[in-house]
Amino acid sequence: MSQQTWAASAPGAAPAGLPASIAVRTPGLHPPGVAWDPTRGAFLVSSMRRGTVSLVRPDGGTTEFIGETPDIVATVGLRVDTARGRLLAVYADAGFAERSGPTTSFRTTGVAVFDLATGERRHLVELGETTLGANLINDLTFDDEGNIYATDTPNDGILRIDPDGRARVLRTGARVAPPNVGFMGVMWHPDGFLLTVRHDDGGLYRVPLNDPAAMEEVTLDRALVGGAALALRADGSVAAVTNTLIGPGKDGVSVLESGDGWRSARTVRRVEPWPDPAPTGVTVTPFGTYVVSGRPDRLVGGEGVWDQFSLRRM
């Protein structure tokens, strides 16, 4: 596994700036997830088609960082944990991967933990047997103690993985009946709770980690229908990505603020429609909030593989 930095940057340093948008041309990657890696000053992206993680340069060039292995068919949500030198990646097969098959599609799913410097795998935490039915972990986050939290989308659940790779169910709801879709995006807040968004009805939920059963819906001025991803920004606001992949959502990005500890929130900015189709992931960099549009709409709609995707600043 290779480590890559942008040519204009010293190792571990961020570049002088980033373009407002980055157009990437690479064969059939279709990334649903994105994370900023401050150790390289680079973006990392996942792939609905492959079990890889790739680095993206500001000129749109890519370098594979995590290569394919037999037990990871496709990658989804990503997070970088610099304090522990980890890259966290959801793996799941929604039926669009090059190696999708009856033994993997909506069956094998979990979280892979890699060494951020070397790309070597530390843990592979299979969660398929932990879920309640169809298996599809979608997104993840982590707290200040290194615990990982992952959304179990078909089962409206949240799972917890401790720093040693041991998993347990944090909370579950009733199984979500198609065509409804449960929790997708999730983020940890340093005040001790998670925020997670449902894709189907756009509800945002606050989950106290000291009492997950006390989960409550956040009162919003506008539902986040089509909710796909969340990110905590430096000023305490939250960026929320929505799309039209399943159900009546809109391709857009909202910025929310709260004055009561995220028991309620209001929209202070909304870009709709988003300039690029089907945004799915969001990450915060020193140069602004960036959203990935990996063209999953082409796969979901049966239009075939596409060789382009974009990163765009909010």
CSV table of C-alpha atoms in Angstrom, one decimal:
chain,number,residue,atom,x,y,z
A,1,MET,CA,0.0,0.0,0.0
A,2,SER,CA,1.5,3.3,-1.0
A,3,GLN,CA,1.4,6.7,0.7
A,4,GLN,CA,0.8,9.7,-1.6
A,5,THR,CA,1.1,13.4,-1.1
A,6,TRP,CA,0.3,16.1,-3.6
A,7,ALA,CA,3.5,17.2,-5.4
A,8,ALA,CA,3.2,20.8,-4.3
A,9,SER,CA,3.0,19.8,-0.6
A,10,ALA,CA,5.5,18.7,2.0
A,11,PRO,CA,4.5,15.3,3.6
A,12,GLY,CA,1.8,15.9,6.1
A,13,ALA,CA,1.1,19.5,4.9
A,14,ALA,CA,-2.1,20.8,3.3
A,15,PRO,CA,-1.9,22.4,-0.2
A,16,ALA,CA,-2.0,26.2,-0.5
A,17,GLY,CA,-5.6,26.0,-1.6
A,18,LEU,CA,-8.2,23.9,-3.3
A,19,PRO,CA,-10.3,24.7,-6.5
A,20,ALA,CA,-14.0,25.2,-5.9
A,21,SER,CA,-14.7,22.1,-7.9
A,22,ILE,CA,-12.7,19.1,-9.0
A,23,ALA,CA,-13.7,17.1,-12.0
A,24,VAL,CA,-12.4,13.5,-11.9
A,25,ARG,CA,-12.2,11.1,-14.8
A,26,THR,CA,-11.4,7.6,-13.9
A,27,PRO,CA,-12.9,4.3,-15.1
A,28,GLY,CA,-16.0,3.3,-13.3
A,29,LEU,CA,-15.2,4.3,-9.7
A,30,HIS,CA,-18.6,5.7,-8.6
A,31,PRO,CA,-17.6,6.9,-5.1
A,32,PRO,CA,-20.4,7.3,-2.6
A,33,GLY,CA,-18.1,8.4,0.3
A,34,VAL,CA,-15.4,11.1,0.7
A,35,ALA,CA,-13.1,12.0,3.6
A,36,TRP,CA,-10.4,14.7,4.0
A,37,ASP,CA,-7.0,13.3,5.0
A,38,PRO,CA,-5.0,16.2,6.6
A,39,THR,CA,-1.8,14.0,6.8
A,40,ARG,CA,-1.6,14.1,3.0
A,41,GLY,CA,-3.6,17.2,2.2
A,42,ALA,CA,-5.8,15.0,0.0
A,43,PHE,CA,-9.3,13.6,-0.5
A,44,LEU,CA,-10.0,9.9,-0.1
A,45,VAL,CA,-13.0,8.4,-1.9
A,46,SER,CA,-14.7,5.0,-1.8
A,47,SER,CA,-16.2,3.0,-4.6
A,48,MET,CA,-19.7,1.4,-5.3
A,49,ARG,CA,-18.0,-0.7,-7.9
A,50,ARG,CA,-14.8,-1.9,-6.2
A,51,GLY,CA,-13.5,-2.6,-2.7
A,52,THR,CA,-11.0,0.2,-2.9
A,53,VAL,CA,-10.1,3.6,-1.5
A,54,SER,CA,-8.5,6.2,-3.8
A,55,LEU,CA,-6.7,9.5,-3.3
A,56,VAL,CA,-7.8,12.4,-5.3
A,57,ARG,CA,-5.5,15.3,-6.3
A,58,PRO,CA,-6.7,18.9,-7.0
A,59,ASP,CA,-6.1,18.4,-10.8
A,60,GLY,CA,-8.6,15.4,-10.8
A,61,GLY,CA,-5.9,12.7,-10.9
A,62,THR,CA,-6.4,9.6,-8.7
A,63,THR,CA,-4.1,7.1,-7.0
A,64,GLU,CA,-5.3,3.9,-5.5
A,65,PHE,CA,-4.5,3.8,-1.8
A,66,ILE,CA,-6.4,0.7,-0.6
A,67,GLY,CA,-6.5,-2.1,-3.2
A,68,GLU,CA,-9.1,-4.8,-3.7
A,69,THR,CA,-9.2,-7.9,-1.5
A,70,PRO,CA,-11.5,-10.9,-1.7
A,71,ASP,CA,-13.6,-10.0,1.3
A,72,ILE,CA,-14.4,-6.4,0.4
A,73,VAL,CA,-16.6,-6.1,-2.7
A,74,ALA,CA,-17.4,-2.4,-2.5
A,75,THR,CA,-16.8,0.6,-0.1
A,76,VAL,CA,-19.2,3.2,1.1
A,77,GLY,CA,-18.8,5.7,4.0
A,78,LEU,CA,-15.3,6.9,5.0
A,79,ARG,CA,-13.8,8.7,8.0
A,80,VAL,CA,-10.2,9.7,8.8
A,81,ASP,CA,-9.2,9.4,12.5
A,82,THR,CA,-5.9,11.2,12.6
A,83,ALA,CA,-5.6,10.9,16.4
A,84,ARG,CA,-5.3,7.1,16.1
A,85,GLY,CA,-3.8,7.0,12.7
A,86,ARG,CA,-6.8,5.2,11.2
A,87,LEU,CA,-8.9,5.2,8.0
A,88,LEU,CA,-12.4,3.8,8.7
A,89,ALA,CA,-14.3,2.4,5.7
A,90,VAL,CA,-17.8,0.9,5.5
A,91,TYR,CA,-17.9,-2.0,3.1
A,92,ALA,CA,-21.2,-3.2,1.6
A,93,ASP,CA,-22.6,-4.7,-1.6
A,94,ALA,CA,-25.7,-3.0,-2.9
A,95,GLY,CA,-25.6,-5.1,-6.1
A,96,PHE,CA,-23.7,-2.7,-8.3
A,97,ALA,CA,-20.1,-3.9,-7.7
A,98,GLU,CA,-18.0,-5.6,-10.3
A,99,ARG,CA,-17.8,-8.7,-8.0
A,100,SER,CA,-21.4,-8.6,-6.8
A,101,GLY,CA,-22.9,-12.1,-6.4
A,102,PRO,CA,-25.5,-14.1,-4.5
A,103,THR,CA,-23.1,-14.6,-1.6
A,104,THR,CA,-22.3,-10.9,-1.1
A,105,SER,CA,-25.2,-8.8,-2.4
A,106,PHE,CA,-27.1,-7.4,0.6
A,107,ARG,CA,-25.3,-10.1,2.7
A,108,THR,CA,-21.7,-9.2,3.6
A,109,THR,CA,-21.2,-5.8,5.2
A,110,GLY,CA,-19.3,-4.2,7.9
A,111,VAL,CA,-16.4,-1.8,8.8
A,112,ALA,CA,-12.8,-2.1,7.8
A,113,VAL,CA,-10.1,-0.3,9.8
A,114,PHE,CA,-6.9,0.6,8.0
A,115,ASP,CA,-3.6,2.1,9.1
A,116,LEU,CA,-3.7,5.7,7.8
A,117,ALA,CA,0.0,5.8,7.1
A,118,THR,CA,0.5,2.4,5.4
A,119,GLY,CA,-2.9,1.3,4.3
A,120,GLU,CA,-2.4,-2.0,6.1
A,121,ARG,CA,-5.6,-3.5,7.6
A,122,ARG,CA,-6.0,-3.5,11.4
A,123,HIS,CA,-9.6,-4.9,11.7
A,124,LEU,CA,-12.3,-6.3,9.5
A,125,VAL,CA,-15.5,-6.2,11.5
A,126,GLU,CA,-18.2,-8.2,9.7
A,127,LEU,CA,-21.7,-6.9,10.8
A,128,GLY,CA,-24.0,-8.9,8.5
A,129,GLU,CA,-24.9,-11.4,11.3
A,130,THR,CA,-25.5,-8.5,13.7
A,131,THR,CA,-28.2,-6.9,11.5
A,132,LEU,CA,-31.8,-8.1,11.4
A,133,GLY,CA,-32.4,-8.9,7.8
A,134,ALA,CA,-31.1,-7.5,4.5
A,135,ASN,CA,-27.6,-6.3,5.3
A,136,LEU,CA,-26.3,-2.9,4.3
A,137,ILE,CA,-24.2,-0.8,6.6
A,138,ASN,CA,-24.1,2.7,5.0
A,139,ASP,CA,-22.1,5.3,7.0
A,140,LEU,CA,-20.0,5.6,10.1
A,141,THR,CA,-18.5,8.1,12.6
A,142,PHE,CA,-16.3,7.8,15.7
A,143,ASP,CA,-16.1,9.4,19.1
A,144,ASP,CA,-13.2,10.9,21.1
A,145,GLU,CA,-12.5,7.5,22.7
A,146,GLY,CA,-12.2,5.7,19.4
A,147,ASN,CA,-15.5,4.0,19.3
A,148,ILE,CA,-17.1,3.6,15.9
A,149,TYR,CA,-20.8,4.0,15.2
A,150,ALA,CA,-22.3,2.7,12.0
A,151,THR,CA,-25.8,3.0,10.5
A,152,ASP,CA,-27.7,-0.2,9.6
A,153,THR,CA,-29.9,1.3,6.9
A,154,PRO,CA,-32.4,-1.5,6.1
A,155,ASN,CA,-33.0,-2.2,9.8
A,156,ASP,CA,-33.1,1.4,11.1
A,157,GLY,CA,-30.3,0.6,13.5
A,158,ILE,CA,-27.0,1.9,14.8
A,159,LEU,CA,-24.1,-0.4,15.7
A,160,ARG,CA,-21.1,0.4,18.0
A,161,ILE,CA,-17.6,-1.0,17.5
A,162,ASP,CA,-15.1,-0.5,20.2
A,163,PRO,CA,-11.4,0.3,19.5
A,164,ASP,CA,-10.5,-3.5,19.6
A,165,GLY,CA,-13.0,-4.2,16.9
A,166,ARG,CA,-15.8,-5.8,19.0
A,167,ALA,CA,-19.3,-4.9,17.8
A,168,ARG,CA,-22.7,-4.7,19.4
A,169,VAL,CA,-26.1,-3.2,18.5
A,170,LEU,CA,-26.5,0.2,20.0
A,171,ARG,CA,-30.2,0.5,19.0
A,172,THR,CA,-32.6,-0.9,16.5
A,173,GLY,CA,-36.0,0.0,15.3
A,174,ALA,CA,-38.6,-2.0,13.4
A,175,ARG,CA,-37.4,-3.4,10.1
A,176,VAL,CA,-38.0,-0.8,7.4
A,177,ALA,CA,-40.5,-2.0,4.8
A,178,PRO,CA,-39.6,-1.2,1.2
A,179,PRO,CA,-39.7,1.3,-0.4
A,180,ASN,CA,-38.8,3.1,2.8
A,181,VAL,CA,-35.2,3.6,3.8
A,182,GLY,CA,-33.9,4.2,7.3
A,183,PHE,CA,-30.8,5.8,8.8
A,184,MET,CA,-28.1,6.7,6.4
A,185,GLY,CA,-25.8,9.6,7.3
A,186,VAL,CA,-24.4,9.8,10.9
A,187,MET,CA,-22.0,12.1,12.8
A,188,TRP,CA,-20.7,12.3,16.3
A,189,HIS,CA,-21.1,15.5,18.3
A,190,PRO,CA,-18.5,16.3,21.0
A,191,ASP,CA,-21.3,17.0,23.4
A,192,GLY,CA,-21.9,13.3,23.7
A,193,PHE,CA,-24.5,12.4,21.1
A,194,LEU,CA,-25.0,11.2,17.5
A,195,LEU,CA,-27.0,12.9,14.8
A,196,THR,CA,-28.4,10.6,12.1
A,197,VAL,CA,-30.7,11.2,9.2
A,198,ARG,CA,-33.4,9.0,7.7
A,199,HIS,CA,-33.4,8.9,3.9
A,200,ASP,CA,-37.1,8.3,3.4
A,201,ASP,CA,-38.8,10.9,5.5
A,202,GLY,CA,-35.9,13.2,6.1
A,203,GLY,CA,-36.1,13.0,9.9
A,204,LEU,CA,-33.0,14.0,11.9
A,205,TYR,CA,-32.5,12.2,15.2
A,206,ARG,CA,-30.4,12.9,18.3
A,207,VAL,CA,-29.0,9.8,20.0
A,208,PRO,CA,-27.5,10.3,23.5
A,209,LEU,CA,-24.6,7.9,23.9
A,210,ASN,CA,-25.2,7.6,27.6
A,211,ASP,CA,-28.8,6.5,26.9
A,212,PRO,CA,-29.4,5.5,23.3
A,213,ALA,CA,-33.0,4.5,24.1
A,214,ALA,CA,-33.7,8.2,24.7
A,215,MET,CA,-33.3,9.0,21.0
A,216,GLU,CA,-35.4,11.9,20.0
A,217,GLU,CA,-36.3,13.5,16.6
A,218,VAL,CA,-34.8,16.9,16.1
A,219,THR,CA,-37.4,19.6,15.3
A,220,LEU,CA,-36.6,21.0,11.8
A,221,ASP,CA,-38.0,23.9,9.8
A,222,ARG,CA,-37.5,21.7,6.7
A,223,ALA,CA,-37.3,17.9,6.6
A,224,LEU,CA,-34.1,16.4,5.0
A,225,VAL,CA,-35.9,14.1,2.6
A,226,GLY,CA,-33.4,12.0,0.8
A,227,GLY,CA,-30.9,12.5,3.6
A,228,ALA,CA,-27.6,10.8,2.8
A,229,ALA,CA,-24.7,12.3,4.7
A,230,LEU,CA,-23.9,14.7,7.6
A,231,ALA,CA,-20.7,16.6,8.7
A,232,LEU,CA,-20.0,18.8,11.6
A,233,ARG,CA,-18.4,22.1,10.5
A,234,ALA,CA,-15.8,24.1,12.4
A,235,ASP,CA,-18.4,26.8,13.4
A,236,GLY,CA,-20.7,24.2,15.0
A,237,SER,CA,-23.1,24.0,12.1
A,238,VAL,CA,-24.0,20.8,10.3
A,239,ALA,CA,-23.8,20.2,6.5
A,240,ALA,CA,-26.5,17.7,5.3
A,241,VAL,CA,-26.6,16.1,1.8
A,242,THR,CA,-29.8,15.0,0.3
A,243,ASN,CA,-30.5,13.2,-3.0
A,244,THR,CA,-33.2,11.6,-5.2
A,245,LEU,CA,-31.8,8.1,-5.3
A,246,ILE,CA,-34.7,6.4,-3.5
A,247,GLY,CA,-38.0,8.2,-3.0
A,248,PRO,CA,-39.0,11.9,-3.3
A,249,GLY,CA,-35.8,13.7,-2.1
A,250,LYS,CA,-34.0,16.6,-3.8
A,251,ASP,CA,-30.4,16.8,-4.9
A,252,GLY,CA,-29.2,19.5,-2.5
A,253,VAL,CA,-26.9,20.5,0.4
A,254,SER,CA,-28.2,22.3,3.5
A,255,VAL,CA,-26.4,24.0,6.4
A,256,LEU,CA,-28.2,23.7,9.7
A,257,GLU,CA,-27.7,25.5,13.0
A,258,SER,CA,-29.1,24.8,16.5
A,259,GLY,CA,-29.3,27.0,19.6
A,260,ASP,CA,-30.5,24.2,22.0
A,261,GLY,CA,-28.1,21.4,21.7
A,262,TRP,CA,-29.6,20.0,18.6
A,263,ARG,CA,-33.1,19.3,19.9
A,264,SER,CA,-34.2,21.7,17.2
A,265,ALA,CA,-32.4,23.2,14.2
A,266,ARG,CA,-33.0,25.6,11.4
A,267,THR,CA,-31.8,25.8,7.8
A,268,VAL,CA,-29.4,28.8,7.3
A,269,ARG,CA,-28.3,27.9,3.8
A,270,ARG,CA,-29.6,25.6,1.1
A,271,VAL,CA,-28.2,24.9,-2.4
A,272,GLU,CA,-30.9,23.1,-4.4
A,273,PRO,CA,-30.6,21.7,-6.9
A,274,TRP,CA,-26.9,20.8,-6.3
A,275,PRO,CA,-24.9,21.5,-9.5
A,276,ASP,CA,-23.9,17.8,-9.8
A,277,PRO,CA,-26.4,14.9,-9.9
A,278,ALA,CA,-26.9,12.6,-6.9
A,279,PRO,CA,-24.6,13.9,-4.2
A,280,THR,CA,-23.9,11.3,-1.5
A,281,GLY,CA,-21.0,12.3,0.7
A,282,VAL,CA,-19.6,15.4,2.5
A,283,THR,CA,-16.4,16.2,4.2
A,284,VAL,CA,-14.9,19.3,6.0
A,285,THR,CA,-11.5,20.6,4.9
A,286,PRO,CA,-9.5,23.6,5.9
A,287,PHE,CA,-10.6,25.1,2.6
A,288,GLY,CA,-14.3,24.6,3.0
A,289,THR,CA,-17.0,21.8,2.9
A,290,TYR,CA,-16.8,19.5,-0.1
A,291,VAL,CA,-19.5,17.2,-1.5
A,292,VAL,CA,-18.9,14.2,-3.7
A,293,SER,CA,-21.2,13.3,-6.6
A,294,GLY,CA,-20.1,9.9,-7.7
A,295,ARG,CA,-23.0,9.4,-10.2
A,296,PRO,CA,-24.7,6.5,-8.3
A,297,ASP,CA,-27.9,7.6,-10.1
A,298,ARG,CA,-26.6,5.9,-13.3
A,299,LEU,CA,-26.2,2.6,-11.5
A,300,VAL,CA,-29.5,2.8,-9.6
A,301,GLY,CA,-31.3,3.8,-12.8
A,302,GLY,CA,-29.7,1.1,-14.9
A,303,GLU,CA,-27.9,3.6,-17.2
A,304,GLY,CA,-24.6,1.9,-16.8
A,305,VAL,CA,-21.1,2.7,-15.6
A,306,TRP,CA,-19.8,6.3,-15.8
A,307,ASP,CA,-16.2,7.4,-15.9
A,308,GLN,CA,-16.5,10.8,-14.2
A,309,PHE,CA,-17.3,12.1,-10.7
A,310,SER,CA,-17.0,15.5,-9.0
A,311,LEU,CA,-16.0,17.1,-5.8
A,312,ARG,CA,-17.5,20.5,-5.2
A,313,ARG,CA,-17.2,23.1,-2.4
A,314,MET,CA,-20.3,24.2,-0.6
